[in-house]
Coordinates of C-alpha atoms and ligand atoms in Angstrom, one line a residue:
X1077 CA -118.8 20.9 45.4
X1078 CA -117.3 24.4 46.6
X1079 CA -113.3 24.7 46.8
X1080 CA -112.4 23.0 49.8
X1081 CA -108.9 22.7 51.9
X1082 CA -107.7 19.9 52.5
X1083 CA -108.6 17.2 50.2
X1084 CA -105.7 17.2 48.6
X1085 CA -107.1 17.6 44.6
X1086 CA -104.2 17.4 41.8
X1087 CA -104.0 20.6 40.5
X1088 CA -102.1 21.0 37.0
X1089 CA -100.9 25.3 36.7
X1090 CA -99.4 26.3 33.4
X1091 CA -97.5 29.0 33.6
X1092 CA -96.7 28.3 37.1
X1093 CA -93.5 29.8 37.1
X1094 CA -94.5 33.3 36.5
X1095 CA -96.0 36.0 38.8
X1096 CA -99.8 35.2 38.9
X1097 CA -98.7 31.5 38.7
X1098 CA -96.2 31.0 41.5
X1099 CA -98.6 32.9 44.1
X1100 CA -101.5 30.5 43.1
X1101 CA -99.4 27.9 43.2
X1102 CA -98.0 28.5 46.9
X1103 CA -101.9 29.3 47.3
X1104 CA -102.8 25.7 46.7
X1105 CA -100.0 24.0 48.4
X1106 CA -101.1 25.8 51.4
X1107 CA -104.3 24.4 51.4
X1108 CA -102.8 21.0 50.8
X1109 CA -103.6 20.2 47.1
X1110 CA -100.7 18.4 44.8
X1111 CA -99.5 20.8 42.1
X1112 CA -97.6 20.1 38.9
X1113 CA -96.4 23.3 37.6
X1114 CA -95.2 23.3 33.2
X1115 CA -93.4 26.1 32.7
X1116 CA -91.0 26.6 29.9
X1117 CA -89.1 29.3 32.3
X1118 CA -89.3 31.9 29.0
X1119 CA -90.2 34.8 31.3
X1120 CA -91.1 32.9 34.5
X1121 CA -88.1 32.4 37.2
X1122 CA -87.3 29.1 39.3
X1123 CA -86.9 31.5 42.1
X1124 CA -90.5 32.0 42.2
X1125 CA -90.7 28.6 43.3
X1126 CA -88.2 28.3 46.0
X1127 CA -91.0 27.9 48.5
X1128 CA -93.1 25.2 46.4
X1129 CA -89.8 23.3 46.0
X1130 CA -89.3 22.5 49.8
X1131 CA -93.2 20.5 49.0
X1132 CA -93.2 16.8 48.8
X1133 CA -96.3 17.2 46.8
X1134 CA -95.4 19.8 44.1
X1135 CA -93.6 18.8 41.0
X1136 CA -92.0 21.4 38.2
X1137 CA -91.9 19.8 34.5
X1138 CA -90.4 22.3 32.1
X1139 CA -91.7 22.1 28.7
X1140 CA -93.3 24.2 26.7
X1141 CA -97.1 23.8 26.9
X1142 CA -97.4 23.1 23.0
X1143 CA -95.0 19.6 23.4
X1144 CA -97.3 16.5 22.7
X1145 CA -95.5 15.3 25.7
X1146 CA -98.1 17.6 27.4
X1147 CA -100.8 15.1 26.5
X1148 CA -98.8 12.6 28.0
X1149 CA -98.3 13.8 31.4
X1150 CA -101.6 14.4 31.8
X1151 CA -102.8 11.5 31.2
X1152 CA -100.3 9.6 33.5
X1153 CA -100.8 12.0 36.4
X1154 CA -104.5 12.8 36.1
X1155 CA -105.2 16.5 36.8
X1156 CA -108.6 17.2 38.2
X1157 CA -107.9 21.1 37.7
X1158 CA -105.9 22.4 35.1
X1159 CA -105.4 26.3 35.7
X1160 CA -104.3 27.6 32.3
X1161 CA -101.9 31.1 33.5
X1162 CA -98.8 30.2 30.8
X1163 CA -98.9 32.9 27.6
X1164 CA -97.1 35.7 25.8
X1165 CA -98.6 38.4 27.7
X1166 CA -97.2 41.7 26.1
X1167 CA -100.0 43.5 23.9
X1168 CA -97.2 45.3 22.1
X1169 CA -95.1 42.2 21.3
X1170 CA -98.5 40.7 20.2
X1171 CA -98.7 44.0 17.3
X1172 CA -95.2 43.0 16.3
X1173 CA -95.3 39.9 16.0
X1174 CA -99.1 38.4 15.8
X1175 CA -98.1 34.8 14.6
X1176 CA -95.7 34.0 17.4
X1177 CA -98.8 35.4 20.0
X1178 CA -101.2 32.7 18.2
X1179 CA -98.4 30.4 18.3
X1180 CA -98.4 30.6 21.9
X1181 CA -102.2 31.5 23.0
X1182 CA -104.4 29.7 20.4
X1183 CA -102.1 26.5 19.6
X1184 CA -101.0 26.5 23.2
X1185 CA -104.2 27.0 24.4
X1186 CA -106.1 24.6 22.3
X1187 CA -102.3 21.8 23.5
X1188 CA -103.3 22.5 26.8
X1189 CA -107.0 21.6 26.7
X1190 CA -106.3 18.5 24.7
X1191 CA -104.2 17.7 27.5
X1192 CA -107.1 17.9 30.1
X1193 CA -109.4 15.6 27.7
X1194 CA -106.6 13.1 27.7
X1195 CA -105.9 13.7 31.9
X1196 CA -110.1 12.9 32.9
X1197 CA -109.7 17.0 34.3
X1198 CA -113.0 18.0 35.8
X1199 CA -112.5 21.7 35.0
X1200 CA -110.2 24.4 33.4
X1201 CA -109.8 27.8 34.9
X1202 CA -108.5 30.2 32.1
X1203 CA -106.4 33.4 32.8
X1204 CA -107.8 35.7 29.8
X1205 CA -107.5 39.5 30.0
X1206 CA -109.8 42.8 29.8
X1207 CA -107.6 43.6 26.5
X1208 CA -110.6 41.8 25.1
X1209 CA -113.0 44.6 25.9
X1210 CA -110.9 46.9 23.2
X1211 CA -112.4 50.1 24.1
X1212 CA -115.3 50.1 26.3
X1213 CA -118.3 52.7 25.8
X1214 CA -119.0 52.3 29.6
X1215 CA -116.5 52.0 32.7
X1216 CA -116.5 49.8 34.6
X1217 CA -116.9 47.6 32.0
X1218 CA -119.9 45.3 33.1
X1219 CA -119.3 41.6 33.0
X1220 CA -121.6 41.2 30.3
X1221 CA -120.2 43.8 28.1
X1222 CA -120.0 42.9 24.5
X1223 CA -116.0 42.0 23.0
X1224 CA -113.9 43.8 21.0
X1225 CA -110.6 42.5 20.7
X1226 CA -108.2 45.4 19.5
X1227 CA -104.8 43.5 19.3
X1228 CA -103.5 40.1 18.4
X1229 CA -103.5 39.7 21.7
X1230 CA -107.1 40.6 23.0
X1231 CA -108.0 38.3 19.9
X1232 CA -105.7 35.0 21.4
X1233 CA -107.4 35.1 24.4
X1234 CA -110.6 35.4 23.2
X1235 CA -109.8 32.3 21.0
X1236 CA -108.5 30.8 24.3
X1237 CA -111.8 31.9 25.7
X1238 CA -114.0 30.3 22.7
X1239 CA -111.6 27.2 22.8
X1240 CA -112.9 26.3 26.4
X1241 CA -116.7 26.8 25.3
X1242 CA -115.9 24.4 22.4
X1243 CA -113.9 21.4 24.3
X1244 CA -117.1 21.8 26.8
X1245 CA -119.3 20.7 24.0
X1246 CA -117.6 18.4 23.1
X1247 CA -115.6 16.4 25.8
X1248 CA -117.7 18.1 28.6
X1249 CA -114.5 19.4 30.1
X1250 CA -116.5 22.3 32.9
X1251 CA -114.4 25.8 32.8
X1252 CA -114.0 29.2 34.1
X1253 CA -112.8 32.3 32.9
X1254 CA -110.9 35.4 34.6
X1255 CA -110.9 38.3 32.6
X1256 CA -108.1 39.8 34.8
X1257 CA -107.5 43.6 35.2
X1258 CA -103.9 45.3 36.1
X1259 CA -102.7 42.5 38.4
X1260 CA -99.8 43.9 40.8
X1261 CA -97.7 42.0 43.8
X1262 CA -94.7 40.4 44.5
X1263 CA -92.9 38.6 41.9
X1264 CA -94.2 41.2 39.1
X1265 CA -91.3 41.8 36.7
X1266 CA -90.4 44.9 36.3
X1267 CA -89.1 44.4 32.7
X1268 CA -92.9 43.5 31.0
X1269 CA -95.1 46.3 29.8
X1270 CA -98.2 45.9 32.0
X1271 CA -96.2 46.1 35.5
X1272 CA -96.6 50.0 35.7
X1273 CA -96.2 48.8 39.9
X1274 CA -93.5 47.1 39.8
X1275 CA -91.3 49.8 36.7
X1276 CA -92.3 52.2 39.5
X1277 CA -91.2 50.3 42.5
X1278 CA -88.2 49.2 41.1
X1279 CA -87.3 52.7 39.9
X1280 CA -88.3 54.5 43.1
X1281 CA -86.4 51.7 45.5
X1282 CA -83.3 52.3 43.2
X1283 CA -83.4 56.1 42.7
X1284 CA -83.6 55.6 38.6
X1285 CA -86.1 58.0 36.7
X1286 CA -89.5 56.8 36.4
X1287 CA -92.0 58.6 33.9
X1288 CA -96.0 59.1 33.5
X1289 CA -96.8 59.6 30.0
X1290 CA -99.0 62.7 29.0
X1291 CA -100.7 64.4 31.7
X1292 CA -99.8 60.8 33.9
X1293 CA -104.6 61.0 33.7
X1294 CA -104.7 57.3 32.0
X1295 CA -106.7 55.4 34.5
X1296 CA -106.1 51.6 35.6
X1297 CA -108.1 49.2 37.8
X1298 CA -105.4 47.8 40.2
X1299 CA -106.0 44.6 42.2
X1300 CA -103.8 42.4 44.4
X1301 CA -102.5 39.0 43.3
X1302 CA -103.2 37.8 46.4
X1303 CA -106.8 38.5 45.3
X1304 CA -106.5 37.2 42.0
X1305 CA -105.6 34.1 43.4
X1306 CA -108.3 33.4 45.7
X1307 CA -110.6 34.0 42.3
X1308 CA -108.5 31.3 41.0
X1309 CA -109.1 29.0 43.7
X1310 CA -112.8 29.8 44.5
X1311 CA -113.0 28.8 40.6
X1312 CA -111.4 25.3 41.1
X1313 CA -114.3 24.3 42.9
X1314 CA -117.6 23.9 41.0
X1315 CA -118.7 27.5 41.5
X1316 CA -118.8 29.4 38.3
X1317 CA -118.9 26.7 35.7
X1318 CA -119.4 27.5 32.6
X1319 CA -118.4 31.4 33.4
X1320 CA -116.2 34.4 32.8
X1321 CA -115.9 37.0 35.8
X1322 CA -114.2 40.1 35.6
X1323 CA -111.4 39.9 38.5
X1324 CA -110.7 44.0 38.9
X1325 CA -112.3 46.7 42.0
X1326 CA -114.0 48.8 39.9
X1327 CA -111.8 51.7 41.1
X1328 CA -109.8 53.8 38.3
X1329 CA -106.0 54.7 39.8
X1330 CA -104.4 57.3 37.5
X1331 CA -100.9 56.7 36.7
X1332 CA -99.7 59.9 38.3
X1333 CA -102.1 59.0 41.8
X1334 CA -100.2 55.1 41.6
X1335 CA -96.9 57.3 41.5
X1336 CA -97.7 59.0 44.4
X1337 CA -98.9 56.2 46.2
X1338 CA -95.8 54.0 45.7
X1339 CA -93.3 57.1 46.1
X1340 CA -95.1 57.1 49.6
X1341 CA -95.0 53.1 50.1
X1342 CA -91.5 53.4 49.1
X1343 CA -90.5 56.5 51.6
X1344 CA -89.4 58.3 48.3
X1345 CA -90.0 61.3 46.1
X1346 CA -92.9 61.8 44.3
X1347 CA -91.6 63.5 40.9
X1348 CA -91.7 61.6 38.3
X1349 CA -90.5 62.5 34.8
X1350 CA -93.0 63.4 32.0
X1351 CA -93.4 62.3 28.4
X1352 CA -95.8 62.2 25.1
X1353 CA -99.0 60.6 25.3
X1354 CA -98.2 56.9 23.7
X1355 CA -99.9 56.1 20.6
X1356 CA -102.9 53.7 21.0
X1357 CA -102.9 54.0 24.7
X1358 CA -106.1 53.0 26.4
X1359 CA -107.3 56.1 28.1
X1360 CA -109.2 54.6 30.7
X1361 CA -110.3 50.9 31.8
X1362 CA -111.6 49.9 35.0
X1363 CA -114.6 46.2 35.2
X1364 CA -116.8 45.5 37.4
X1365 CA -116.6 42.6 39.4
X1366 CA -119.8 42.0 40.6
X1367 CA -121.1 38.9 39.1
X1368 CA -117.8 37.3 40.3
X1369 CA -119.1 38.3 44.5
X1370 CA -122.6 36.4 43.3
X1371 CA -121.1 33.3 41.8
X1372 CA -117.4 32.3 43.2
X1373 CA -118.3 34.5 46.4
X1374 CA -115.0 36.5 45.3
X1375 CA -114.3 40.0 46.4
X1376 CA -110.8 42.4 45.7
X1377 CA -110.2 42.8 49.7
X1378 CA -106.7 44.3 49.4
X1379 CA -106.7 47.9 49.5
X1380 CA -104.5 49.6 47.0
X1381 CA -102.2 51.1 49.6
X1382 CA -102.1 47.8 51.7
X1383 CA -101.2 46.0 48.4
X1384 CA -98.6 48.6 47.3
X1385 CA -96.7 48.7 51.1
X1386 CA -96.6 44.8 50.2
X1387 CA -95.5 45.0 46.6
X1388 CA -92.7 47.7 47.9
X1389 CA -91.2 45.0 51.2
X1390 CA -90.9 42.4 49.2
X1391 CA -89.2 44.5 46.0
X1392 CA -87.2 46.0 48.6
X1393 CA -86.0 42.4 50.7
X1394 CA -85.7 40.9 47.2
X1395 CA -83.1 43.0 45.8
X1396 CA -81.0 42.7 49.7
X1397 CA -81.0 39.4 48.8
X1398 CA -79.0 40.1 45.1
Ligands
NAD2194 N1 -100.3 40.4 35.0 C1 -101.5 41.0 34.6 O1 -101.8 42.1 35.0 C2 -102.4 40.2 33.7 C3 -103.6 40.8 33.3 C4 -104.4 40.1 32.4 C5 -104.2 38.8 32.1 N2 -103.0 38.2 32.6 C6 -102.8 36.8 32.2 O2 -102.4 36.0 33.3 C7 -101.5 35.0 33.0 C8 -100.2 35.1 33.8 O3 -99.6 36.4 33.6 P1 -98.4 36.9 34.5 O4 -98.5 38.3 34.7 O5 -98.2 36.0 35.7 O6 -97.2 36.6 33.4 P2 -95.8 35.9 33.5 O7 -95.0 36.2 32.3 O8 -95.1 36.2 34.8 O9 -96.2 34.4 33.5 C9 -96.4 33.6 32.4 C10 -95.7 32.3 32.5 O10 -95.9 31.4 31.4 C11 -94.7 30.8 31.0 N3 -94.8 30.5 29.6 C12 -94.9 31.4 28.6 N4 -95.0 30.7 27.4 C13 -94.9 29.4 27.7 C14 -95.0 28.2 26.9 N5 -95.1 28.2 25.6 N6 -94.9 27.0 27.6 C15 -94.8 27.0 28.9 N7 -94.8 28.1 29.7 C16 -94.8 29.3 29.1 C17 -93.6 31.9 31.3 O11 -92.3 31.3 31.5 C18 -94.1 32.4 32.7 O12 -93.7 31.7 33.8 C19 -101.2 35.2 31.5 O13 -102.0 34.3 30.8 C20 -101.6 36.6 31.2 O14 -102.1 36.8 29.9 C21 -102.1 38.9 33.4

C-alpha cells in the first residue's frame, strides 16, 4: 500500500517537538492522519506545535522516549507508524560526552522500537544522519556507499540503524531509513551546531556578526524540510521497506556561497567575518539521492534560494512576534 491521504493512520513521531518533527507532524495532520507526538521538550519548543494543538486528532505526551511508560502508550493507543526523529543531535556534544549520546540514541532507540513491538506498528521510519559516512572517498556519496562512523554520534545512529534490521528479524516490525543531509527551514534553532541557515539568518536579520571559517570553501548539501518531510511520509506507506535512502540534492553550497545567498534573502550585507579552519571539520559532503526517486518516488523539489527566501520570512515574522 503507498502513503495515502486521508485514511486517517495513527501515526506515533518522537521527537515531534523539534524542527524536522513539528513540520512532519503538521505534514500528517494535513493529510488527516492522528498523531501522538513524545517529546521530552529538551531542545524541542511547544511553540512548534501551536498549529497541531488547535487538532482534535493530535495528542502531545512529554516523556522522555527511554520511560517504560513508552511501552505502555504504545500499546494502549496502537501506532501503525512510529517515526523515530527524537535524539541528541550535536556531533560535538557527542565527542564530549559519548555515554550521554548512547544514552539517548542506542537505549532510546532500542525504548522506542520495543515500544512499536508492544503497539502491533506496521513500520518505523528512522531519522539517521550522513555523519555515518565519516569521510567519503567519493561525493555525492552514493546510497550504497560503505559506513564509517567517525564520532559517537555517526556510531549511535548507525546502532539505531542496525537496531531496526534486528527488531525486523525478530518481531518483523517493516522499517525505513533517512540518512538526512543539512536539513534547513523554519523552526531550525539557531543555537545547535548543524543550523549554519538558521546562525546566518538570525545574525543577518539582527545585524550581529556572522563568520565563515577558513577560506568559508567547506561544502554542504542543503535541502528543504519541507522536502525531508514528504520523504518521511512517502516512507510511511509500504514503499521502501526494508531501506535506507539518502535524503540530500546532490548539490555542494559553500559556506561563503550560503552567506551570500541568505544576505540576499535577507536584503542584507554580504560580509561576513573570517576565522581558522575548525579542527576535524568535514571538508566537503554532498549524497546522492537517487535510489530514494526509484523507491519512495521522492525528489528535493525546493530550490536553495526558494527554501532560503522561506527560511528568512518566517525567521523574520517569528521574531515580530517576540
Ligand atoms: N537537522 C538536520 O540537519 C539533521 C541532519 C541529519 C539527521 N538529523 C536527525 O533528525 C532528527 C531531528 O533533528 P532536528 O534537527 O529536528 O533536531 P531537534 O533538536 O529540533 O529535534 C529533536 C527533538 O527530540 C527531542 N528529544 C531529544 N531527546 C529526547 C528524549 N530523550 N526523549 C524525548 N524527546 C527527546 C527534543 O526535545 C527535540 O524536540 C534527529 O534524529 C537528528 O539526528 C537532523
Amino acid at each position: 500500500m503507498p502513503y495515502e491521504r486521508g485514511v486517517g493512520m495513527r501515526v506515533l513521531v518522537t521527537g515531534g517537538a523539534g524542527f524536522i518533527g513539528s513540520n512532519l507532524v503538521d505534514r500528517l495532520l494535513e493529510d488527516g492522519h492522528e498523531v501522538t507526538v513524545v517529546d521530552d521538550l529538551s531542545s524541542g519548543d511547544r511553540a512548534n506545535l501551536a498549529r497541531a494543538e488547535d487538532s482534535p486528532r493530535f495528542t502531545l505526551q512529554v516523556m522522555d522516549i527511554r520511560d517504560p511508560a513508552l511501552a505502555e502508550l504504545a500499546a494502549d493507543w496502537r501506532p501503525e507508524v512510529v517515526c523515530h526523529l527524537a535524539a541528541q543531535i550535536s556531533v560535538r556534544k557527542s565527542v564530549a560526552d559519548p555515554v550521554h549520546d548512547a544514552r539517548l540514541n542506542v537505549e532510546g532507540t532500542a525504548s522506542v522500537l520495543t515500544a512499536a513491538q508492544r503497539g502491533g506498528t506496521r513500520k518505523v521510519v528512522f531519522a539517521s544522519s550522513v555523519a555515518v559516512y565519516g569521510r567519503p572517498a567519493v561525493i555525492p556519496v552514493p546510497g550504497d556507499a560503505a559506513t564509517d562512523p567517525r564520532s559517537p554520534y555517526a556510531a549511535s545512529k548507525l546502532s539505531g540503524e542496525t537496531y531496526l534490521a534486528t527488531f525486523k528479524a525478530l518481531y518483523g516490525i517493516d522499517y525505513t531509513t533517512l540518512v538526512l543531509s543539512n536539513v534547513y527551514g523554519p523552526r531550525q534553532s539557531p543555537d545547535g551546531e548543524a543550523g549554519v541557515v538558521a546562525i546566518f539568518t538570525d545574525g543577518l536579520l539582527n545585524g550581529t556578526p556572522t563568520v565563515v571559517y577558513g577560506e568559508g570553501a567547506q561544502t554542504r548539501d542543503y535541502v528543504f524540510v519541507e522536502d525531508v518531510v514528504d520523504g518521511f511520509v512517502r516512507a510511511c506507506g509500504e514503499a521502501g521497506g526494508g531501506g535506507r535512502f539518502n535524503l540530500g540534492t546532490g548539490v555542494e553550497t559553500t559556506d561563503r556561497q550560503l552567506h551570500a545567498l541568505v544576505a540576499e534573502a535577507a536584503g542584507a550585507p554580504d560580509r561576513p567575518g573570517t576565522a581558522p579552519a575548525r579542527l576535524g571539520d568535514l571538508p566537503a559532503m554532498a549524497v546522492d539521492p537517487a535510489p530514494a526517486f526509484e523507491a519512495l518516488g521522492w525528489r528535493p523539489r525546493t530550490e536553495l534560494a526558494t527554501g532560503l527566501k522561506a527560511t528568512v520570512e518566517w525567521a523574520r515574522a517569528r521574531s515580530a512576534t517576540r
